[in-house]
Tab-separated table of C-alpha atoms and ligand atoms in Angstrom:
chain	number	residue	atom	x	y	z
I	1454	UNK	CA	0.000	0.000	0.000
I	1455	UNK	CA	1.370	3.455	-0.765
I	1456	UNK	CA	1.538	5.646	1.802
I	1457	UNK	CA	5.018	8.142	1.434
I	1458	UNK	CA	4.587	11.181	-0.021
I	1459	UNK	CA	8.459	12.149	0.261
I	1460	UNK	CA	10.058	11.736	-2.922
I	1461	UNK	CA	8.050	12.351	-4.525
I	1462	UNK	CA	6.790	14.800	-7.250
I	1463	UNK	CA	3.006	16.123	-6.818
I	1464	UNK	CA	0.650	18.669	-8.233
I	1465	UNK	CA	-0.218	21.790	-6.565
I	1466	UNK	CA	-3.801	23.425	-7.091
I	1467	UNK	CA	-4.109	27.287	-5.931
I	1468	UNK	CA	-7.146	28.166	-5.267
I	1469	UNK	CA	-8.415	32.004	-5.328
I	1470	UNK	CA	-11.644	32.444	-4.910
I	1471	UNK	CA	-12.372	35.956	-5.812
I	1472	UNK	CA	-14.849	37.071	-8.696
I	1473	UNK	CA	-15.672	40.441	-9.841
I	1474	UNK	CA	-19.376	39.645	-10.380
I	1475	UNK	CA	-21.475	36.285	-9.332
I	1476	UNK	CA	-22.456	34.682	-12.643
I	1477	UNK	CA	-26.015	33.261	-11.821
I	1478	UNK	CA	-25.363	29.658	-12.539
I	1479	UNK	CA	-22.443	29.375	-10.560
I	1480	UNK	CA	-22.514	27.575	-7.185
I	1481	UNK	CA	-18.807	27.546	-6.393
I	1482	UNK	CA	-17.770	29.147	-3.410
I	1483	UNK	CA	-16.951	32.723	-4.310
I	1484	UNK	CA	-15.944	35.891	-2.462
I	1485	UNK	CA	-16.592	39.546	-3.594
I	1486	UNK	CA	-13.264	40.600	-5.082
I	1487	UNK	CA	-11.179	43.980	-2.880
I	1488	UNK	CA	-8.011	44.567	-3.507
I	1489	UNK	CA	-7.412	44.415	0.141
I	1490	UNK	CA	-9.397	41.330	0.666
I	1491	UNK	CA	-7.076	39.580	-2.036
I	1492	UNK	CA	-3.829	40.750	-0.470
I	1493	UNK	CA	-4.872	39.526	3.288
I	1494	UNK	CA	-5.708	36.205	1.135
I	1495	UNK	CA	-2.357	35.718	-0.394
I	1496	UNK	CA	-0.967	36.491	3.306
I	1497	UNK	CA	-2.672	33.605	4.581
I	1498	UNK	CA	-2.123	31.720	1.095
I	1499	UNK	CA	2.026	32.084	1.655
I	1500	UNK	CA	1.471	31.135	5.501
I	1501	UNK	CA	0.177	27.982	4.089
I	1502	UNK	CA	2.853	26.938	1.942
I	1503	UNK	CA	5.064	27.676	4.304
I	1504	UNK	CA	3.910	25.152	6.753
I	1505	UNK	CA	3.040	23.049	4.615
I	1506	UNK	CA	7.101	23.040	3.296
I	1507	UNK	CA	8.048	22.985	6.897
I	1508	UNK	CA	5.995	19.931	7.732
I	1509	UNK	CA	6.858	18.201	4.103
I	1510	UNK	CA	9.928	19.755	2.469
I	1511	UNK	CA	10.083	17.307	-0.299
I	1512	UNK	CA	6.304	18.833	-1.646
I	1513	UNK	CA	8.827	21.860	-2.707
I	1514	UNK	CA	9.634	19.346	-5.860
I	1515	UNK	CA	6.374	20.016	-8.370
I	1516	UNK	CA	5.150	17.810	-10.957
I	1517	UNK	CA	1.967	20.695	-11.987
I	1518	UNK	CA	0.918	23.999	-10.504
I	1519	UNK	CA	-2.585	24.655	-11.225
I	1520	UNK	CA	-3.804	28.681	-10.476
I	1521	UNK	CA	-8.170	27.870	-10.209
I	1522	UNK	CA	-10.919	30.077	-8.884
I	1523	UNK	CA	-12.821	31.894	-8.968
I	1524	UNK	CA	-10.950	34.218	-10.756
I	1525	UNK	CA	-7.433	33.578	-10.081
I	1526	UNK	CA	-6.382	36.132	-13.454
I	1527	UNK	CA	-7.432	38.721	-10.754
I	1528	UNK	CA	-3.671	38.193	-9.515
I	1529	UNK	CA	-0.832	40.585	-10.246
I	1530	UNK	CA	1.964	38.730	-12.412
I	1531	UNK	CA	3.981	39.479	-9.529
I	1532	UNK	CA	1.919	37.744	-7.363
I	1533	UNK	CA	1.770	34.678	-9.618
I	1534	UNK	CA	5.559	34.686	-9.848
I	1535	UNK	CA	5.673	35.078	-5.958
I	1536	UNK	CA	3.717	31.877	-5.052
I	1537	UNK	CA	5.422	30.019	-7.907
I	1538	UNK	CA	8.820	30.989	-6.407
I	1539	UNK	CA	8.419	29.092	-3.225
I	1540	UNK	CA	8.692	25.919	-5.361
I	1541	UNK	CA	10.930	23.915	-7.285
I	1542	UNK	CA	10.253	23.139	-11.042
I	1543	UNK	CA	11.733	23.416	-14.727
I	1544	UNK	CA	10.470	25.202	-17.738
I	1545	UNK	CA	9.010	22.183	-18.913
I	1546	UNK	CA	6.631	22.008	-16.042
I	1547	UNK	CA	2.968	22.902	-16.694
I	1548	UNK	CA	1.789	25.570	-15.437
I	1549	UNK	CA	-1.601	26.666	-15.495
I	1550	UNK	CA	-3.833	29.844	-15.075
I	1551	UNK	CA	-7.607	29.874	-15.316
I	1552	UNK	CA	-7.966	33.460	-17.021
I	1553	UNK	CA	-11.609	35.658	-17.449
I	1554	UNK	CA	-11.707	36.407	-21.428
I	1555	UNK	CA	-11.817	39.885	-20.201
I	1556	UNK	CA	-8.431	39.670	-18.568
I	1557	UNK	CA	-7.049	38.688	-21.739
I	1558	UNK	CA	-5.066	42.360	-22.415
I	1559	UNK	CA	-1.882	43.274	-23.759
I	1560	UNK	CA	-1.289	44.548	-20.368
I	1561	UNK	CA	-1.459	41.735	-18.417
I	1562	UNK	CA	-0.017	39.271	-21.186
I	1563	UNK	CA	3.196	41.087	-21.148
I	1564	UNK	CA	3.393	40.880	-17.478
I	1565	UNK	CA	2.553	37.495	-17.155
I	1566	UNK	CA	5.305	36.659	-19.537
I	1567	UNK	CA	7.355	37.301	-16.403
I	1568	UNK	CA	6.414	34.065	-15.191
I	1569	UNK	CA	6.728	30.559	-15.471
I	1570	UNK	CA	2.696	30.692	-16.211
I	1571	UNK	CA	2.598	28.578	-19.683
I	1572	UNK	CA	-0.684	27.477	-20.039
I	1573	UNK	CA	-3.832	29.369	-20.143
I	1574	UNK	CA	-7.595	27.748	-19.477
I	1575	UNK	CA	-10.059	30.051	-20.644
I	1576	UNK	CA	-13.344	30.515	-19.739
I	1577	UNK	CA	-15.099	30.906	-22.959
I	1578	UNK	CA	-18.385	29.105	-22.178
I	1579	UNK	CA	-20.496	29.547	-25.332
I	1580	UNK	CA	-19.565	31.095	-28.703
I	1581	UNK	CA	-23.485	32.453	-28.619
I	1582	UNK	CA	-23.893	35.693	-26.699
I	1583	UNK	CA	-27.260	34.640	-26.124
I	1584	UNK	CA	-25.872	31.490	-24.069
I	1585	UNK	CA	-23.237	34.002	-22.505
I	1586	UNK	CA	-25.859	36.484	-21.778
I	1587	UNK	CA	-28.256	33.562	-19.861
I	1588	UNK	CA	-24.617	32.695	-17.872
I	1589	UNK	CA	-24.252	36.481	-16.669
I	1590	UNK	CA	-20.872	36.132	-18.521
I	1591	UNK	CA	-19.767	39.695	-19.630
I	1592	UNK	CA	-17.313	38.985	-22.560
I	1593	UNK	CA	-18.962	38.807	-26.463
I	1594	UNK	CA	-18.456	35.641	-28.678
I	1595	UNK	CA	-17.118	38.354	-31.129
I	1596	UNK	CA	-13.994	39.159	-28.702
I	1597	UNK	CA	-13.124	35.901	-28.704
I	1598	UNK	CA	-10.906	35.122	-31.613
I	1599	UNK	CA	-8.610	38.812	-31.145
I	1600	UNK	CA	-8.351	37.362	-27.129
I	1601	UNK	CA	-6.939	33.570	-28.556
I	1602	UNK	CA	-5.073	35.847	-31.357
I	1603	UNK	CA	-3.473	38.019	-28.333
I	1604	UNK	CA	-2.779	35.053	-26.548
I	1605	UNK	CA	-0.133	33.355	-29.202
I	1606	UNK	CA	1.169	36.939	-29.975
I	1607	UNK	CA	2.262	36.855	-26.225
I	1608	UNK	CA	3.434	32.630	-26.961
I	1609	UNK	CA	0.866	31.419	-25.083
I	1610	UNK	CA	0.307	28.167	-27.638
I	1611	UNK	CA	-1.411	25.838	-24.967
I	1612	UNK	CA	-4.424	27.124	-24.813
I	1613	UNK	CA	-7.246	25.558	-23.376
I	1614	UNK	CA	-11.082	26.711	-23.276
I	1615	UNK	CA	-14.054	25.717	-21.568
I	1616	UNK	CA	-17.255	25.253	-23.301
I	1617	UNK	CA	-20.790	24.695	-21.283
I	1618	UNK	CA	-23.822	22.705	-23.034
I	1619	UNK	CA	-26.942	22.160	-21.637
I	1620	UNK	CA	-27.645	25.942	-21.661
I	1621	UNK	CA	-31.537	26.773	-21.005
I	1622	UNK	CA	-32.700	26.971	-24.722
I	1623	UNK	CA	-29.900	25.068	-26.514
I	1624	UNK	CA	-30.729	22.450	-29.263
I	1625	UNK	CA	-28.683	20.595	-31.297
I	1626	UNK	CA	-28.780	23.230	-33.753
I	1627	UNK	CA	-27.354	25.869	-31.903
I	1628	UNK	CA	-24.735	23.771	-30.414
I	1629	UNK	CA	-23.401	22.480	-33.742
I	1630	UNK	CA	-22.859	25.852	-34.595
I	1631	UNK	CA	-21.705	26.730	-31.478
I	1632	UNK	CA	-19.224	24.026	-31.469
I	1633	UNK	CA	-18.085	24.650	-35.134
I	1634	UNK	CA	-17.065	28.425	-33.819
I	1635	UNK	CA	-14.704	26.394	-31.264
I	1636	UNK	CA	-13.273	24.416	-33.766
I	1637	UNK	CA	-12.463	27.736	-35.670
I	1638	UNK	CA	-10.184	29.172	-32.965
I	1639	UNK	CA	-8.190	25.222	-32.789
I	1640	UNK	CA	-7.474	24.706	-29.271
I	1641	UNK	CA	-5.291	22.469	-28.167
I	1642	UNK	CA	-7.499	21.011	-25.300
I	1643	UNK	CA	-11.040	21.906	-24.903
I	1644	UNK	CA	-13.043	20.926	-21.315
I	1645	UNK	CA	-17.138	20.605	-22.105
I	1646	UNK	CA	-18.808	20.803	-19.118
I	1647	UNK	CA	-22.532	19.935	-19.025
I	1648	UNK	CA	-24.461	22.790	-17.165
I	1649	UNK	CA	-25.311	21.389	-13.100
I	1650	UNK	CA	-28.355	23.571	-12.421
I	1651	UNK	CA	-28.104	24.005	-9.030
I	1652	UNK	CA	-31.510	24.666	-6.892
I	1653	UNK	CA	-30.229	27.810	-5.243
I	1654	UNK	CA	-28.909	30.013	-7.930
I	1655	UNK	CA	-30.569	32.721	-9.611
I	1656	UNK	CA	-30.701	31.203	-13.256
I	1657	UNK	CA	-32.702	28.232	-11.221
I	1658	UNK	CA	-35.463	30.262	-9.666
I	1659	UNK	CA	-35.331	32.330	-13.402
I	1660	UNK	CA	-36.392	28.830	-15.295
I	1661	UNK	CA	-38.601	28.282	-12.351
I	1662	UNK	CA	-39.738	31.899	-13.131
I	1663	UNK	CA	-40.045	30.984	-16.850
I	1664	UNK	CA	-38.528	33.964	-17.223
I	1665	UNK	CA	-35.666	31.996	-19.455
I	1666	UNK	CA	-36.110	28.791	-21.291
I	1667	UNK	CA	-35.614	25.539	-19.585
I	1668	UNK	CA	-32.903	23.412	-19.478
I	1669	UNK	CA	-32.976	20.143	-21.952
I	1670	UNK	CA	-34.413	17.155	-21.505
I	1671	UNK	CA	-31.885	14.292	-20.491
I	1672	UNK	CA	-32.658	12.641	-23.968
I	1673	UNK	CA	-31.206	16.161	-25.868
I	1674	UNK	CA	-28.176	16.307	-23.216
I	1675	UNK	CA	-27.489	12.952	-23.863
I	1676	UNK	CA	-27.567	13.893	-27.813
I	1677	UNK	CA	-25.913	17.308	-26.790
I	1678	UNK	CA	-23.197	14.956	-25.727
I	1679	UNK	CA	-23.009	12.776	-28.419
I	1680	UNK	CA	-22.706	15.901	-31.022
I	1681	UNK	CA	-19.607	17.546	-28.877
I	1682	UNK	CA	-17.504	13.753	-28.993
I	1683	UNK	CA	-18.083	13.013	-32.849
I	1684	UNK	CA	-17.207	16.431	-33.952
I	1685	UNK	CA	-14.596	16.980	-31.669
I	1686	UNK	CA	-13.112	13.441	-33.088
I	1687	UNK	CA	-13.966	14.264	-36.581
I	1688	UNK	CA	-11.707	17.660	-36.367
I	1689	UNK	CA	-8.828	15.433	-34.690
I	1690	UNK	CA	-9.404	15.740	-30.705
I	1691	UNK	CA	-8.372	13.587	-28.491
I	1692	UNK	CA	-11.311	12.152	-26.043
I	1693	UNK	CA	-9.324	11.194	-23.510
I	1694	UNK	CA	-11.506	12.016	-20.451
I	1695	UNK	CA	-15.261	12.217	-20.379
I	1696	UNK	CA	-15.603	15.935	-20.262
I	1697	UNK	CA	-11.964	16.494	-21.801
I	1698	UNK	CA	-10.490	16.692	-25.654
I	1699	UNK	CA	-7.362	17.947	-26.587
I	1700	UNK	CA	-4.628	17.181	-29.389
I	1701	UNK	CA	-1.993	15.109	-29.394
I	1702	UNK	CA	0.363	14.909	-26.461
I	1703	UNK	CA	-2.047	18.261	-25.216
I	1704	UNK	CA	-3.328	16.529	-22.067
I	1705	UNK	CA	-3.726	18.471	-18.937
I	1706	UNK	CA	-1.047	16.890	-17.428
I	1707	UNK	CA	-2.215	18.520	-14.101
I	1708	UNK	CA	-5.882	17.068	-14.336
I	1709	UNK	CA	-4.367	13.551	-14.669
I	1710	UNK	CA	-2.957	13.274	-11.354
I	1711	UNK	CA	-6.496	13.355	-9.966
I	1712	UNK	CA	-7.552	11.100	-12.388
I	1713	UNK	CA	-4.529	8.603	-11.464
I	1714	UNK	CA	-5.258	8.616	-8.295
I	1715	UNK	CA	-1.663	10.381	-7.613
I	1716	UNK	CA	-0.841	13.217	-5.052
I	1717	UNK	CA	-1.778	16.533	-4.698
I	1718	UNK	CA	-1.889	19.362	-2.533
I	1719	UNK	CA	-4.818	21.709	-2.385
I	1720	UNK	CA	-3.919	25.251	-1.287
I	1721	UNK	CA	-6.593	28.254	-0.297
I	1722	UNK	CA	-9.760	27.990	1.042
I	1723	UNK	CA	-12.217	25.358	-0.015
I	1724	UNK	CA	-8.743	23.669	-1.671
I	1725	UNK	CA	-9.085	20.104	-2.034
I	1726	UNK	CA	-5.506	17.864	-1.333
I	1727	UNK	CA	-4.731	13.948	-1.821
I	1728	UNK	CA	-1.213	13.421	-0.115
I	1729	UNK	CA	-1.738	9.595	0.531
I	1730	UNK	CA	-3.328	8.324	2.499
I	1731	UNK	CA	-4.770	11.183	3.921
I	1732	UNK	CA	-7.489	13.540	1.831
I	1733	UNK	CA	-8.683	16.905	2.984
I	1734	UNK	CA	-10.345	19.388	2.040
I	1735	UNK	CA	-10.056	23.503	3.172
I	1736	UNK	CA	-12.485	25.329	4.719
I	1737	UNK	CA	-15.447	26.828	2.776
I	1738	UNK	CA	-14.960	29.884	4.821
I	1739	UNK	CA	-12.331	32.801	4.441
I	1740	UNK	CA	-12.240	33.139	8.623
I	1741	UNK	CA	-12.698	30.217	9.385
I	1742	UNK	CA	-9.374	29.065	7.192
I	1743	UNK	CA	-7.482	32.267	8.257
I	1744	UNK	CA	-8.189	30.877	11.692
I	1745	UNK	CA	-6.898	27.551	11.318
I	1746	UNK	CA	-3.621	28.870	9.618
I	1747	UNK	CA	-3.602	31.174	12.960
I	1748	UNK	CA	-2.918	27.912	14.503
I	1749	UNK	CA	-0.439	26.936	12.433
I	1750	UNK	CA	-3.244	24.271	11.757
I	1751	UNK	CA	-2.771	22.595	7.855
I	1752	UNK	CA	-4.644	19.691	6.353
I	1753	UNK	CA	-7.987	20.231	8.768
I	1754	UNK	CA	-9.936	17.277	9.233
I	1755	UNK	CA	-7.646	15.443	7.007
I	1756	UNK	CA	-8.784	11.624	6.932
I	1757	UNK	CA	-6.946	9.141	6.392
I	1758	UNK	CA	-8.142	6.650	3.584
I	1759	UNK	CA	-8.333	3.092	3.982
I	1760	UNK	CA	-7.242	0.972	1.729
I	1761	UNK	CA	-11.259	0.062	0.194
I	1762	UNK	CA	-11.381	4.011	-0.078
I	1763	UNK	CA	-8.178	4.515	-2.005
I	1764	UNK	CA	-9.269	1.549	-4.785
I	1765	UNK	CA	-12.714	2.587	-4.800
I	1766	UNK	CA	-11.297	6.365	-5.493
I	1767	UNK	CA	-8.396	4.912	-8.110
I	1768	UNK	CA	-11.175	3.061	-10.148
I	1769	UNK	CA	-14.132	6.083	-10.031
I	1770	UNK	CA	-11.483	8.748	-10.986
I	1771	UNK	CA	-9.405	6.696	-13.308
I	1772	UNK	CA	-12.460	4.944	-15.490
I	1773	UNK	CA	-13.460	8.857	-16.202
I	1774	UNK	CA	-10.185	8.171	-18.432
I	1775	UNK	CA	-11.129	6.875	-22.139
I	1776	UNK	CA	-8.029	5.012	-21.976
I	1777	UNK	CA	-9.525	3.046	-18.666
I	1778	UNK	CA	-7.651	1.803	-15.509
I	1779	UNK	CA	-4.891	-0.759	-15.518
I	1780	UNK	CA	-5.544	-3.456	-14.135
I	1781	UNK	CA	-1.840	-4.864	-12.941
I	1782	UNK	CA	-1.266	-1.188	-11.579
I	1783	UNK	CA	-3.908	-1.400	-9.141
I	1784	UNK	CA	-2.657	-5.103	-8.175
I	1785	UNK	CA	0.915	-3.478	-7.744
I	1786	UNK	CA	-0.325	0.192	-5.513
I	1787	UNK	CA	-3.566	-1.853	-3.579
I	1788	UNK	CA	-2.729	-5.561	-4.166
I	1789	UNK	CA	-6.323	-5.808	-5.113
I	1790	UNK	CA	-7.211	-7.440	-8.269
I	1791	UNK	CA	-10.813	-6.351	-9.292
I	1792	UNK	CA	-11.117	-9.290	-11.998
I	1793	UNK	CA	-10.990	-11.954	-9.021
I	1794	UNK	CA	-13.234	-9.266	-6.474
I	1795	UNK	CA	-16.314	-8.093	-9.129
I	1796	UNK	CA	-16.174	-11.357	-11.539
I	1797	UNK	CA	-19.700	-11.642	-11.359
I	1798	UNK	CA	-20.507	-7.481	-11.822
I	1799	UNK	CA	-17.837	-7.210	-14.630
I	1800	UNK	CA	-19.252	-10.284	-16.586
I	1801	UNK	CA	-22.928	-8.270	-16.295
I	1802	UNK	CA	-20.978	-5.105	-17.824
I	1803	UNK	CA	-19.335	-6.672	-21.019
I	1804	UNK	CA	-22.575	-8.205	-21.485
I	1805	UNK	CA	-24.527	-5.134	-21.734
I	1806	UNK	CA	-21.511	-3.406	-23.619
I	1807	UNK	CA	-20.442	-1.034	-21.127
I	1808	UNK	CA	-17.189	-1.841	-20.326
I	1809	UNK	CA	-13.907	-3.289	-22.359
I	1810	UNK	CA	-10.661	-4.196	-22.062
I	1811	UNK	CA	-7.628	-3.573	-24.036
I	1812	UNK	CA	-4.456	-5.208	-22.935
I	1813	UNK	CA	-4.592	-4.536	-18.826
I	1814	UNK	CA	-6.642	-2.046	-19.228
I	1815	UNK	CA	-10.383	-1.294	-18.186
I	1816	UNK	CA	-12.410	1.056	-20.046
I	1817	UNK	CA	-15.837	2.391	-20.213
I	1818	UNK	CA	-17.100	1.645	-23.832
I	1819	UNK	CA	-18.570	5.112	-25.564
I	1820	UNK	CA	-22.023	4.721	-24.919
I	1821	UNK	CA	-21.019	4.564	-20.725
I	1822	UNK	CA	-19.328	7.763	-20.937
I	1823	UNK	CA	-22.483	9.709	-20.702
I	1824	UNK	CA	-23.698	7.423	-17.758
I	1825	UNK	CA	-20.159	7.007	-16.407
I	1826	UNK	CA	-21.530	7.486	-12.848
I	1827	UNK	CA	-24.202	4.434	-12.933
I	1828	UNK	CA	-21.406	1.916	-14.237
I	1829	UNK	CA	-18.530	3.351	-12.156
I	1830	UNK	CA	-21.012	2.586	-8.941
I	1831	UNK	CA	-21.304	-1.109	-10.027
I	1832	UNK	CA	-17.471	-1.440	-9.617
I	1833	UNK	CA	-17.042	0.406	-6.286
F	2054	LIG	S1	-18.596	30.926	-12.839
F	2054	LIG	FE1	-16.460	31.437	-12.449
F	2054	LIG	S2	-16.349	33.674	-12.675
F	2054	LIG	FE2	-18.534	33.151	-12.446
F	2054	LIG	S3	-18.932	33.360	-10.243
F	2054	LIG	FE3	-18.430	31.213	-10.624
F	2054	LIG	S4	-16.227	31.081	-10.241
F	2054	LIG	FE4	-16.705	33.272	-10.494
């Protein structure tokens, strides 16, 4: 069973939960942005590190550094370059900064050029300003392609952008041409997220309202979804994760240490970390994580997974991958070989043609991908 983190290489996700506005879908845990607010944050954000480096020097060694929000492009390049400077990495390391389409200036490009920041993940959402309008976004489709054009001026040429179907209103129609747009500005990784409606945010009690359209039917999403993989394959992506397309060799390498099960540590409030075997997760709660920090308190709560938990988690994060789960490394980090433990469940699954395997490795077949969760909780 793995247990030592020393050694050992992991990913680091930042998070900075600021936003400028609160875009009516969202259900994140966000904070008003101040400029003063943000600089007591990054106090508390450094005091973090620092314990966390005196506690676990060898977590100085990075594999990923991942900058997520909220709006984390509401840092000062100097302020990226200040948090990134506590660690230890090469320019080959992959870097990453969510960024607002907004934020996308020649100001703040040249700037961030200062950094070791190489990747950017934009929030595009919809090339359809009447999608962006229903997601309170406040960029224009029509900015879009000068913002990407900006970006490689600058030699940002890992770009990757965020697309959201399911929009109140959307048909197949509109996200063909929606996608098509996408396709125009070639990405090298695009993440489609389907829209999570959640109960208490204002574009819920709007469709309740019927003030906007409502959201489609699981029979369109489930086409939706279908339409985003076959042209996304047809114009040469990758599928490599259920939500997740890129180009060749354009993975986020960051996103595929959650997704292998490997370690990483979550930094900022409502931060998530996996430094085995222990998981924890920050508070939701700027005092309340200022306070613990006060204490010189890191890793709150932090449990400590048993062995059942860290399989179960390996095989539910790793079968989101199109390439599957392999089945000799699971033997070799759990000793637990699922072929000998779910015969019976796994014979059921081939049968109805949702799972394969390929070599030693377990996939989902296409048609589970869209109802990854029901399979996945057969095999946990
Ligand atoms: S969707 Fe993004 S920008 Fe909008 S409120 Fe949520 S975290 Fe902030």
């Amino acid at each position: 069973m793995e247990q030592d983190i020393s050694s050992r290489q992991v990913a680091i996700y930042i998070h900075i939960p600021f936003c400028l506005t609160h875009c009516g879908y969202c259900s994140f845990f966000t904070v008003p942005y101040t400029k003063s607010s943000l600089e007591l944050y990054l106090e508390y954000l450094h005091k973090e590190i620092e314990l966390f480096l005196q506690y676990h020097p060898d977590l100085k060694n990075v594999k990923t550094i991942y900058f997520g929000g909220g709006t984390p492009s509401l840092l000062k390049a100097k302020e990226i370059e200040d948090i990134c400077s506590r660690f230890n990495f090469d320019k080959e390391t992959e870097i990453t900064l969510e960024i607002n389409p907004l934020q996308i200036t020649e100001t703040y490009l040249s700037a961030l050029k200062n950094t070791p920041v190489n990747r950017l993940s934009i929030g595009v959402q919809s090339m359809n300003n009447e999608e962006l309008n229903l997601l309170d976004r406040k960029h224009k489709a029509e900015q879009i392609k000068d913002k990407i054009e900006l970006c490689h001026l600058y030699g940002y040429n890992n770009l990757s952008l965020d697309l959201i179907y399911g929009s109140p209103g959307s048909s197949l129609t509109t996200l063909k041409n929606n996608l098509s747009q996408f396709l125009n500005l070639s990405p090298e990784h695009l993440s489609c997220y389907l829209l999570t409606l959640e109960s208490d945010t204002p574009l819920a009690e709007k469709i309740k309202e019927r003030k906007v359209p409502p959201i489609p039917d699981d029979n369109l999403l489930t086409e939706e979804y279908e339409l985003i993989c076959s042209e996304l394959e047809k114009a040469g992506y990758e599928h490599y994760e259920i939500s997740n397309f890129c180009l060749p060799g354009k993975q986020s390498k960051h996103n595929l240490s959650y997704w292998k099960s490997l370690p990483y540590l979550g930094l900022g409030a409502s931060a998530s970390g996996f430094l085995p075997p222990f998981r924890y997760t920050n508070p939701f709660n700027l005092n309340d994580y200022y306070a613990n920090l006060d204490k010189g308190l890191i890793m709150p709560e932090a449990e400590s997974c048993s062995s059942k938990q860290m399989i179960s988690d390996f095989i539910m994060m790793g079968l989101r991958l199109t390439q599957g789960i392999d089945l000799n490394e699971l033997k070799e980090r759990f000793n637990y070989n699922l072929e000998e433990d779910k015969r019976l469940k796994l014979e059921k699954l081939y049968q109805l043609g949702m799972i394969e395997k390929n070599g030693s490795y377990l996939s989902l077949s296409s048609k589970a991908l869209f109802v990854s969760n029901t399979v996945i909780g057969e095999l946990i």
